Tab-separated table of N, CA and C in Angstrom:
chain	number	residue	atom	x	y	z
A	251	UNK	N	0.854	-1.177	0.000
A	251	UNK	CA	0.000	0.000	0.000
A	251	UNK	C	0.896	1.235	0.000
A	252	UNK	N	0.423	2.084	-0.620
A	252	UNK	CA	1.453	3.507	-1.017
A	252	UNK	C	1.447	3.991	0.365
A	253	UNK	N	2.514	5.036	0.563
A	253	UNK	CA	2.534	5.599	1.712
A	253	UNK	C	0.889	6.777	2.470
A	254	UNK	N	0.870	7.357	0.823
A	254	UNK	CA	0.065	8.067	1.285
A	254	UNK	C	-1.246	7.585	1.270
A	255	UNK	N	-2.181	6.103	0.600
A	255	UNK	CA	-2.671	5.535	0.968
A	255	UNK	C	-3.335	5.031	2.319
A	256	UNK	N	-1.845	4.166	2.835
A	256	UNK	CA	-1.840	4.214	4.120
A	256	UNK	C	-2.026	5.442	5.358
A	257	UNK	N	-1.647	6.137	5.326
A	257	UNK	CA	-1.739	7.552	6.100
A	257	UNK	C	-3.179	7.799	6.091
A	258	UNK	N	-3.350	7.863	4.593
A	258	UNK	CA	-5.144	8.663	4.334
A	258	UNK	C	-6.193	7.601	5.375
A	259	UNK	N	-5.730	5.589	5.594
A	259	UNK	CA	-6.495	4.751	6.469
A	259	UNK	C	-6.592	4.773	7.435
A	260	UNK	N	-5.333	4.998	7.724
A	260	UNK	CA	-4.462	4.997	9.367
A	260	UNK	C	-5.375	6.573	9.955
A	261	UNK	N	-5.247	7.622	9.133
A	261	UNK	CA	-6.013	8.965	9.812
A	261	UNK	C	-7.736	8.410	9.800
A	262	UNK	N	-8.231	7.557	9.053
A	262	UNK	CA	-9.486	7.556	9.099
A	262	UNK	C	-9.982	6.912	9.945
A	263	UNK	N	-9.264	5.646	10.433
A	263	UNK	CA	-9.483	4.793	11.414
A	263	UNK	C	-9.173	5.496	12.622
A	264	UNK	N	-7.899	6.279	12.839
A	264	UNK	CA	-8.529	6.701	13.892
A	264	UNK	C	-9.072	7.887	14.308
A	265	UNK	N	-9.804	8.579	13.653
A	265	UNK	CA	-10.705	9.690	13.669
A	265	UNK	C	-12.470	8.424	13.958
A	266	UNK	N	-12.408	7.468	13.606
A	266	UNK	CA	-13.400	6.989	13.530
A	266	UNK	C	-13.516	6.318	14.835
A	267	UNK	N	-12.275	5.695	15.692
A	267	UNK	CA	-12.252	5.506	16.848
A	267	UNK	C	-12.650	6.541	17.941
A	268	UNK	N	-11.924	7.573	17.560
A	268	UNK	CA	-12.240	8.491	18.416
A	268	UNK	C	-13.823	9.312	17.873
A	269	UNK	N	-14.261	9.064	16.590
A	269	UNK	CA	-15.419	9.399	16.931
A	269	UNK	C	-16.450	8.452	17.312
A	270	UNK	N	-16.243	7.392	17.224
A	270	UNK	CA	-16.822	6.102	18.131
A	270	UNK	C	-17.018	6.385	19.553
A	271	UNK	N	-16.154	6.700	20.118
A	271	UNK	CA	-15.727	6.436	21.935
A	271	UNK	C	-17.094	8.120	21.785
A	272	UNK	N	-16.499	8.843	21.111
A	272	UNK	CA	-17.732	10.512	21.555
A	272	UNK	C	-19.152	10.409	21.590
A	273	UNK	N	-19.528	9.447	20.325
A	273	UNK	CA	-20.755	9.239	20.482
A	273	UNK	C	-21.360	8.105	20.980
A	274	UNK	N	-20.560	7.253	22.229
A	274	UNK	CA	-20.604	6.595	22.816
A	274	UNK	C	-20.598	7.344	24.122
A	275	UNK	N	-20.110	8.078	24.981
A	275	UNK	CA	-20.115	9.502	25.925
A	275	UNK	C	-21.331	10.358	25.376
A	276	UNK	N	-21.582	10.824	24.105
A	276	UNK	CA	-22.273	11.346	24.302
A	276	UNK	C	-23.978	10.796	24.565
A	277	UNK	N	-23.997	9.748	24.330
A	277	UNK	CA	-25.279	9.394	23.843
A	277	UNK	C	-25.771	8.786	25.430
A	278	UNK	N	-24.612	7.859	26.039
A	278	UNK	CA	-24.364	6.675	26.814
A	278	UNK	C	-23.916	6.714	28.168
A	279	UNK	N	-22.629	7.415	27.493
A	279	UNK	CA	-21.335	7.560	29.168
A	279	UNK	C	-21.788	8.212	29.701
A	280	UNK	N	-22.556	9.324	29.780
A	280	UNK	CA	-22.973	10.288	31.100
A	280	UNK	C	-23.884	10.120	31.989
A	281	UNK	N	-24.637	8.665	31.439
A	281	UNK	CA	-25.874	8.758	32.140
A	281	UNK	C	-25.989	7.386	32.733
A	282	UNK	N	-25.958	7.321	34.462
A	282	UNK	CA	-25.620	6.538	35.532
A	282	UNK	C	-26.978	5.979	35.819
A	283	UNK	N	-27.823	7.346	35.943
A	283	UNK	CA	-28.963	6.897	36.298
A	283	UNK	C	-30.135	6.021	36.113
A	284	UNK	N	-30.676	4.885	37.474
A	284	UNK	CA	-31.731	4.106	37.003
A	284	UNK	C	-32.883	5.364	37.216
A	285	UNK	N	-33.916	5.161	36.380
A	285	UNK	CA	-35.572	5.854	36.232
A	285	UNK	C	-36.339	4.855	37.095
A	286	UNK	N	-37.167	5.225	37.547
A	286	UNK	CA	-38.394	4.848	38.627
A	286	UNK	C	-39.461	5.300	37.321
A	287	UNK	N	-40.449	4.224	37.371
A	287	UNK	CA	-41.753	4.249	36.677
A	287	UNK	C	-42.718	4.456	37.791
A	288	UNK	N	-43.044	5.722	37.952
A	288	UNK	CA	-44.207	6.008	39.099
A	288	UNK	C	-45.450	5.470	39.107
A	289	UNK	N	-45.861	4.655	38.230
A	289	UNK	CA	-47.417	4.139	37.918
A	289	UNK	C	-46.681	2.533	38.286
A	290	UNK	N	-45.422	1.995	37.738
A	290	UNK	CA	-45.256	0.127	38.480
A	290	UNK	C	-44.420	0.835	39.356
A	291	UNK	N	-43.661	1.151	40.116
A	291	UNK	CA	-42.543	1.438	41.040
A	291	UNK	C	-41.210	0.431	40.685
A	292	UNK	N	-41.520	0.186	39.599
A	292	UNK	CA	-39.988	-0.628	38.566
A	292	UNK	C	-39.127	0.610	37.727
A	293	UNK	N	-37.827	0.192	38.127
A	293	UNK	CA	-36.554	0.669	38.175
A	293	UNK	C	-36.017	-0.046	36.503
A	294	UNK	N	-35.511	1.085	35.710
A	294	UNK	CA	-34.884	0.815	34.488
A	294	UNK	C	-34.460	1.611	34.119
A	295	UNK	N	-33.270	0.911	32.800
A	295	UNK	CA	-32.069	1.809	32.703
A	295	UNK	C	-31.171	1.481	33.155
A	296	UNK	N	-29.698	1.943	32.738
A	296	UNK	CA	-29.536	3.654	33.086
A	296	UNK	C	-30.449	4.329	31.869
A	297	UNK	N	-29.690	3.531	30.835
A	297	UNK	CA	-30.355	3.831	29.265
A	297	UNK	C	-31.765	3.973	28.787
A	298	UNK	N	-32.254	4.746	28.110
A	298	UNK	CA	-34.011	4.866	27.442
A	298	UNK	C	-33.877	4.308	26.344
A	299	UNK	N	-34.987	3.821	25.810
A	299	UNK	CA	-34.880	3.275	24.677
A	299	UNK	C	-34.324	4.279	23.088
A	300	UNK	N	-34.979	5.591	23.786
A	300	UNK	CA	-34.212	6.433	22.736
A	300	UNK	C	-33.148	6.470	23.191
A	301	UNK	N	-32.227	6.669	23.686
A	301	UNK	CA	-30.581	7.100	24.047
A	301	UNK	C	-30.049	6.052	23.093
A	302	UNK	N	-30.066	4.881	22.954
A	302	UNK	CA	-29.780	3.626	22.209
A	302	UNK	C	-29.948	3.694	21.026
A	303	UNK	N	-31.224	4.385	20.533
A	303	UNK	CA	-31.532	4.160	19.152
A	303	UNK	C	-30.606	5.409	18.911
A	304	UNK	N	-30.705	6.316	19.083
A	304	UNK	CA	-29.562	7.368	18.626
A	304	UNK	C	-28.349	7.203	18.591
A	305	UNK	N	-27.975	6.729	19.645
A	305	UNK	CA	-26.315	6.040	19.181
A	305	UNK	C	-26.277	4.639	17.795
A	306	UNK	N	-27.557	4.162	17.766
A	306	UNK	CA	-27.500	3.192	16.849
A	306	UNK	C	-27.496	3.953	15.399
A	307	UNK	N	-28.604	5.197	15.818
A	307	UNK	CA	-28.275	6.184	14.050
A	307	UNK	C	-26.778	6.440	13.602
A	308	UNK	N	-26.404	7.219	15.074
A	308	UNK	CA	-25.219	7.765	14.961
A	308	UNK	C	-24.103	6.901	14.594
A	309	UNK	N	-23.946	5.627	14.933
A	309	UNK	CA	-22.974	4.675	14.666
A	309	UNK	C	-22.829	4.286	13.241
A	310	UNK	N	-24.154	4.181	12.912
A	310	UNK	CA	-24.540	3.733	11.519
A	310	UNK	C	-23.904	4.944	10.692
A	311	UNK	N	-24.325	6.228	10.572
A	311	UNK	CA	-23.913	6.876	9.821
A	311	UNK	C	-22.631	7.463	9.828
A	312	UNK	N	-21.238	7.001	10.900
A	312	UNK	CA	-20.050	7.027	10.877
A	312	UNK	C	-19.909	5.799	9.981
A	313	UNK	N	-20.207	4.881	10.186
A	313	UNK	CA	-19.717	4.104	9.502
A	313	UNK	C	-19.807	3.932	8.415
A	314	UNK	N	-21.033	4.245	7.946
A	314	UNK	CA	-21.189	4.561	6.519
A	314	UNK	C	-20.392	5.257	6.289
A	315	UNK	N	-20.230	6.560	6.461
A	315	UNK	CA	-19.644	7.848	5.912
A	315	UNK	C	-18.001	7.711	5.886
A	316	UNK	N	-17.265	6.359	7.032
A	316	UNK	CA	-16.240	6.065	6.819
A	316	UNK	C	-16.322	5.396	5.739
A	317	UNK	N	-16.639	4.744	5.423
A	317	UNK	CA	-16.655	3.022	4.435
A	317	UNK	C	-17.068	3.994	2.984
A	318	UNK	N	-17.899	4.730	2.796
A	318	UNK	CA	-17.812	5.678	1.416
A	318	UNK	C	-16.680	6.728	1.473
A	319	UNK	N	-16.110	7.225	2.393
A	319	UNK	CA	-14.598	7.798	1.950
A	319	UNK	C	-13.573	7.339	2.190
A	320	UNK	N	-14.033	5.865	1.920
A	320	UNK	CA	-12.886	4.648	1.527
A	320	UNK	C	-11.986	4.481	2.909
A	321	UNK	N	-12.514	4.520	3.494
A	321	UNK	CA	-11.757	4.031	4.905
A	321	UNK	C	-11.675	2.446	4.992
A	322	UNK	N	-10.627	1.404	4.535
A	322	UNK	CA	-10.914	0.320	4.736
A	322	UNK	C	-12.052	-0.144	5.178
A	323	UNK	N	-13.025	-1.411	4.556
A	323	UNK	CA	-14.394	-1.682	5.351
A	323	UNK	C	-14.105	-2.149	6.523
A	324	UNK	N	-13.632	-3.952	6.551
A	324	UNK	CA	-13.661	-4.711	7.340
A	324	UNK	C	-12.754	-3.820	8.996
A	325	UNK	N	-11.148	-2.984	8.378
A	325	UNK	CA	-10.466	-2.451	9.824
A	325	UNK	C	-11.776	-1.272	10.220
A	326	UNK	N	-12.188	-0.899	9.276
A	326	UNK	CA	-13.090	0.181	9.974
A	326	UNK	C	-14.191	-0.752	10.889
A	327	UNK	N	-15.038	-1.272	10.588
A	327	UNK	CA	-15.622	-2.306	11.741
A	327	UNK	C	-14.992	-2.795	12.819
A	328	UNK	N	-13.812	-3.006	12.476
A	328	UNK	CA	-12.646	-3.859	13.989
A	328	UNK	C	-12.723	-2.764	14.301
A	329	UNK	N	-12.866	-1.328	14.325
A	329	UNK	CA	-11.976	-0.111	14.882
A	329	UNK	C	-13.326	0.120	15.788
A	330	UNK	N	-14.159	0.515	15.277
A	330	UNK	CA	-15.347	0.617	15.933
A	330	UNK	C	-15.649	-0.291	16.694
A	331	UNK	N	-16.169	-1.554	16.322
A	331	UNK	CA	-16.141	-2.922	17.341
A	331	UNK	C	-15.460	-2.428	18.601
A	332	UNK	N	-13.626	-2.372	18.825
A	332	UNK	CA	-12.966	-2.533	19.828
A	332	UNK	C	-13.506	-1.068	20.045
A	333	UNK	N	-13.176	-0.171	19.739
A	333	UNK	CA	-13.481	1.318	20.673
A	333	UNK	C	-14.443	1.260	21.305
A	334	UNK	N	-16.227	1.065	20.702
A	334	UNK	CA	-17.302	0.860	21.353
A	334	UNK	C	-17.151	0.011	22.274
A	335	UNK	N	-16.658	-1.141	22.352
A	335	UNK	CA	-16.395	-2.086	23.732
A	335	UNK	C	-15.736	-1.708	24.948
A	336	UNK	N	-14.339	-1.014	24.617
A	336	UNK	CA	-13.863	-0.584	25.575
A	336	UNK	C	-14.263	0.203	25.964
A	337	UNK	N	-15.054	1.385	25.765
A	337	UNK	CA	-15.938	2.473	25.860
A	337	UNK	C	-16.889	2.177	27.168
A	338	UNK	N	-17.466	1.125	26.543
A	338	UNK	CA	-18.563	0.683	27.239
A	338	UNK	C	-18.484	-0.439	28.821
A	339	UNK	N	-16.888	-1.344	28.458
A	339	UNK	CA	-16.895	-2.088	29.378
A	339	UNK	C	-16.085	-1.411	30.584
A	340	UNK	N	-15.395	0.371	30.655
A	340	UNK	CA	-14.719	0.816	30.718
A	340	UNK	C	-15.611	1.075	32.059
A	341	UNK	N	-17.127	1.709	31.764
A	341	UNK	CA	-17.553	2.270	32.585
A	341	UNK	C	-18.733	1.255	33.210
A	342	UNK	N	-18.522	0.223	32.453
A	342	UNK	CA	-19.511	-1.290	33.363
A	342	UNK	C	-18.516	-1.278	34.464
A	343	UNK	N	-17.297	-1.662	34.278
A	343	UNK	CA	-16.153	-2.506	35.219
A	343	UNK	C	-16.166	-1.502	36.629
A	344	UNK	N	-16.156	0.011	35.938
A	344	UNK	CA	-15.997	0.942	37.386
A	344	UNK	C	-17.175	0.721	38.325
A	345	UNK	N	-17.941	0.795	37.733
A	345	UNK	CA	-19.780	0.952	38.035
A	345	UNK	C	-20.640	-0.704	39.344
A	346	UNK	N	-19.894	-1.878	38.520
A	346	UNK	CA	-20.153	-2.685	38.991
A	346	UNK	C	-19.430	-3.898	39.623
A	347	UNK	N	-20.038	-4.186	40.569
A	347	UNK	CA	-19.679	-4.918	41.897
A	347	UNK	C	-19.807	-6.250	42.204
A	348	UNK	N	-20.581	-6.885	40.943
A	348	UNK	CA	-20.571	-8.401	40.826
A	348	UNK	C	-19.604	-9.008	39.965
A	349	UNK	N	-19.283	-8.784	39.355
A	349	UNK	CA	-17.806	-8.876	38.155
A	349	UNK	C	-18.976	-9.454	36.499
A	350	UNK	N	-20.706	-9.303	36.462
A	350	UNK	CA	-20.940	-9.584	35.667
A	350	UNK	C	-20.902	-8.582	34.341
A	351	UNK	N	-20.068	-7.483	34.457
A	351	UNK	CA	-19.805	-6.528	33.180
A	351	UNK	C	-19.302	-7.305	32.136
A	352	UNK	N	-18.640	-8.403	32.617
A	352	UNK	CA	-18.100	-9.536	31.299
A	352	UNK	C	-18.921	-10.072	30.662
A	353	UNK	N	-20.254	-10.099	31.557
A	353	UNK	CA	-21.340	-10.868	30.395
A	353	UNK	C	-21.277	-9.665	28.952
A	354	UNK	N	-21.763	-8.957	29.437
A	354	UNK	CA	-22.094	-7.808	28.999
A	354	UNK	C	-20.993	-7.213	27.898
A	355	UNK	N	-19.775	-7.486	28.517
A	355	UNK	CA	-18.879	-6.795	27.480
A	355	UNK	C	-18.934	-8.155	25.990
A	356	UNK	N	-18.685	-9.188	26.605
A	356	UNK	CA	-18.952	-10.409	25.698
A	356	UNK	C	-20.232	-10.165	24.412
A	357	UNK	N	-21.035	-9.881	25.299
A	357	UNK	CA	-22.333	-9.700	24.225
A	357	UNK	C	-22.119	-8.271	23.423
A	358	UNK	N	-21.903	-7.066	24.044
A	358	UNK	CA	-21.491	-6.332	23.235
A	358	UNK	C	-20.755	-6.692	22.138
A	359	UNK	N	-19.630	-6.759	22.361
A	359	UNK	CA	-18.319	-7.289	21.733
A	359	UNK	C	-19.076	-8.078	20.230
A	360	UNK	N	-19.360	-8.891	20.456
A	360	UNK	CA	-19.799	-9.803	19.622
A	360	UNK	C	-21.681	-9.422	18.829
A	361	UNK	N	-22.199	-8.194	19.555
A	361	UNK	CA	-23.531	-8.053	18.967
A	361	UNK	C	-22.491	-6.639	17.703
A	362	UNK	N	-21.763	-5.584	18.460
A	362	UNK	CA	-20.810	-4.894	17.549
A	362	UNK	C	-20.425	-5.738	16.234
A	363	UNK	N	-19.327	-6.627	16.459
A	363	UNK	CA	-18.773	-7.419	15.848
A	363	UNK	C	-19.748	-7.958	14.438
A	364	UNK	N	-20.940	-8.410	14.609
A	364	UNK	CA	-21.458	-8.656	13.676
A	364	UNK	C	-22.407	-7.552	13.052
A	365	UNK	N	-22.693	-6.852	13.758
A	365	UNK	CA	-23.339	-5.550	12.997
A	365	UNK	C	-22.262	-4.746	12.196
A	366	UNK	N	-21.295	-4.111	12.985
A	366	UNK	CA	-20.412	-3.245	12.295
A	366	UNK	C	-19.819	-4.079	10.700
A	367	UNK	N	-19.722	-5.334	10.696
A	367	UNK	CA	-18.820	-5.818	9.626
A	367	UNK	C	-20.381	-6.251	8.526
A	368	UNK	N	-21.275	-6.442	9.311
A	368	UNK	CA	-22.735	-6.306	7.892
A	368	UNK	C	-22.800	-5.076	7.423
A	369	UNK	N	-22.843	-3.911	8.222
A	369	UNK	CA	-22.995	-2.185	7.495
A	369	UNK	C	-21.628	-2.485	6.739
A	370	UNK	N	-20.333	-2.095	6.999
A	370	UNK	CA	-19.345	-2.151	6.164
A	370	UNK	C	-19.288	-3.011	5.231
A	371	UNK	N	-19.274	-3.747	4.958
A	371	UNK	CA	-19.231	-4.959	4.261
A	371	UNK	C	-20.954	-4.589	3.092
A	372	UNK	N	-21.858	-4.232	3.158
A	372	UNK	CA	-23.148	-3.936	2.798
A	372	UNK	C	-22.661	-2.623	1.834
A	373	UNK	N	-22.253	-1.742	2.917
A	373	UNK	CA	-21.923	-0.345	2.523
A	373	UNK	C	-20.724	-0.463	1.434
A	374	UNK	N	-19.897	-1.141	1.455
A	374	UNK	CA	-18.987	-1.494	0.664
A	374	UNK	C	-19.543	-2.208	-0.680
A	375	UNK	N	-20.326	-2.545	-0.778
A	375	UNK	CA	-21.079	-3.539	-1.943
A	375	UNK	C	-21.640	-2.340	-2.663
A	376	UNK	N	-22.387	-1.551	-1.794
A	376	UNK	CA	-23.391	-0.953	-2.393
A	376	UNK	C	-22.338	0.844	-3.160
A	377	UNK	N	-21.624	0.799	-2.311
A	377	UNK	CA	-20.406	1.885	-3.307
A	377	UNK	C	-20.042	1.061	-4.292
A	378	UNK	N	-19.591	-0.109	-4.911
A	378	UNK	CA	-19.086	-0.865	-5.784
A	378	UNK	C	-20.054	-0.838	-6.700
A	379	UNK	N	-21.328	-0.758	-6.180
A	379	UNK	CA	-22.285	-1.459	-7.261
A	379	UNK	C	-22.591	0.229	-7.970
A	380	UNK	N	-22.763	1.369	-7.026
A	380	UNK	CA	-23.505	2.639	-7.633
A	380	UNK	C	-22.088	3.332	-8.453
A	381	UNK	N	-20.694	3.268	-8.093
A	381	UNK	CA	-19.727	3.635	-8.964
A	381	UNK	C	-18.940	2.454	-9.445
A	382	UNK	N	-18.914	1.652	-10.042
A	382	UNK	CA	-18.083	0.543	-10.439
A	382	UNK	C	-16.200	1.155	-10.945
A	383	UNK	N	-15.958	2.323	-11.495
A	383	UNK	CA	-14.716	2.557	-11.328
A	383	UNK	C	-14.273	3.300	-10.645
A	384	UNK	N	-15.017	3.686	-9.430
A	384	UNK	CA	-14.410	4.572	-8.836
A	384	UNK	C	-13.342	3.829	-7.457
């Protein structure tokens, strides 16, 4: 791979890490709190079901937007995969007191893992197919 090739991947991957871990803080990391449902007196969360789906937009459309300005597909998925995990198991591990954040990081890990490399891998098909020489 040419030098400047490489450079142009190496900067994209990790701009994409680090914008991984932000909209993982922003959406996710700040918010500790369980909600009380005043009508059952059941406790949920920390997360709403919207906080999730927005990081799920937001993820989606980094990754897209990496994978169409040719940011390697498949490292761009590993990049995201590992950032979002550590992100996430970063502030399970502080937080909790049973040591079950491993379930959790496991399932992450591996629910990432196969999503991120279907969008890339998808997203990658579908640039091939709408410009064929580009």
């Amino acid at each position: 791979m040419p030098a400047k090739k490489l450079f142009r991947a190496t900067a994209g991957l990790l701009a994409l890490a680090a914008a991984t871990v932000f909209a993982w803080w922003a959406w996710l990391g700040r918010d500790t709190e369980m909600q009380l449902d005043p009508e059952t007196g059941n406790y949920s969360g920390p997360y709403t079901t919207a906080q999730v789906a927005g990081l799920v937009l937001t993820m989606l459309a980094l990754l897209i937007a990496a994978v169409l300005l040719r940011v390697p597909a498949l490292p761009a998925a590993a990049v995201m995969t590992v950032a979002f995990t550590a992100a996430w198991t970063a502030q399970a591990a502080a937080t909790d007191e049973t040591g079950l954040f491993l379930v959790g990081t496991i399932l992450v890990l591996g629910g990432m893992a196969v999503g991120t490399t279907a969008v890339a891998l998808g997203t990658t098909a579908l640039r091939r197919t709408l410009h064929p020489t580009a």
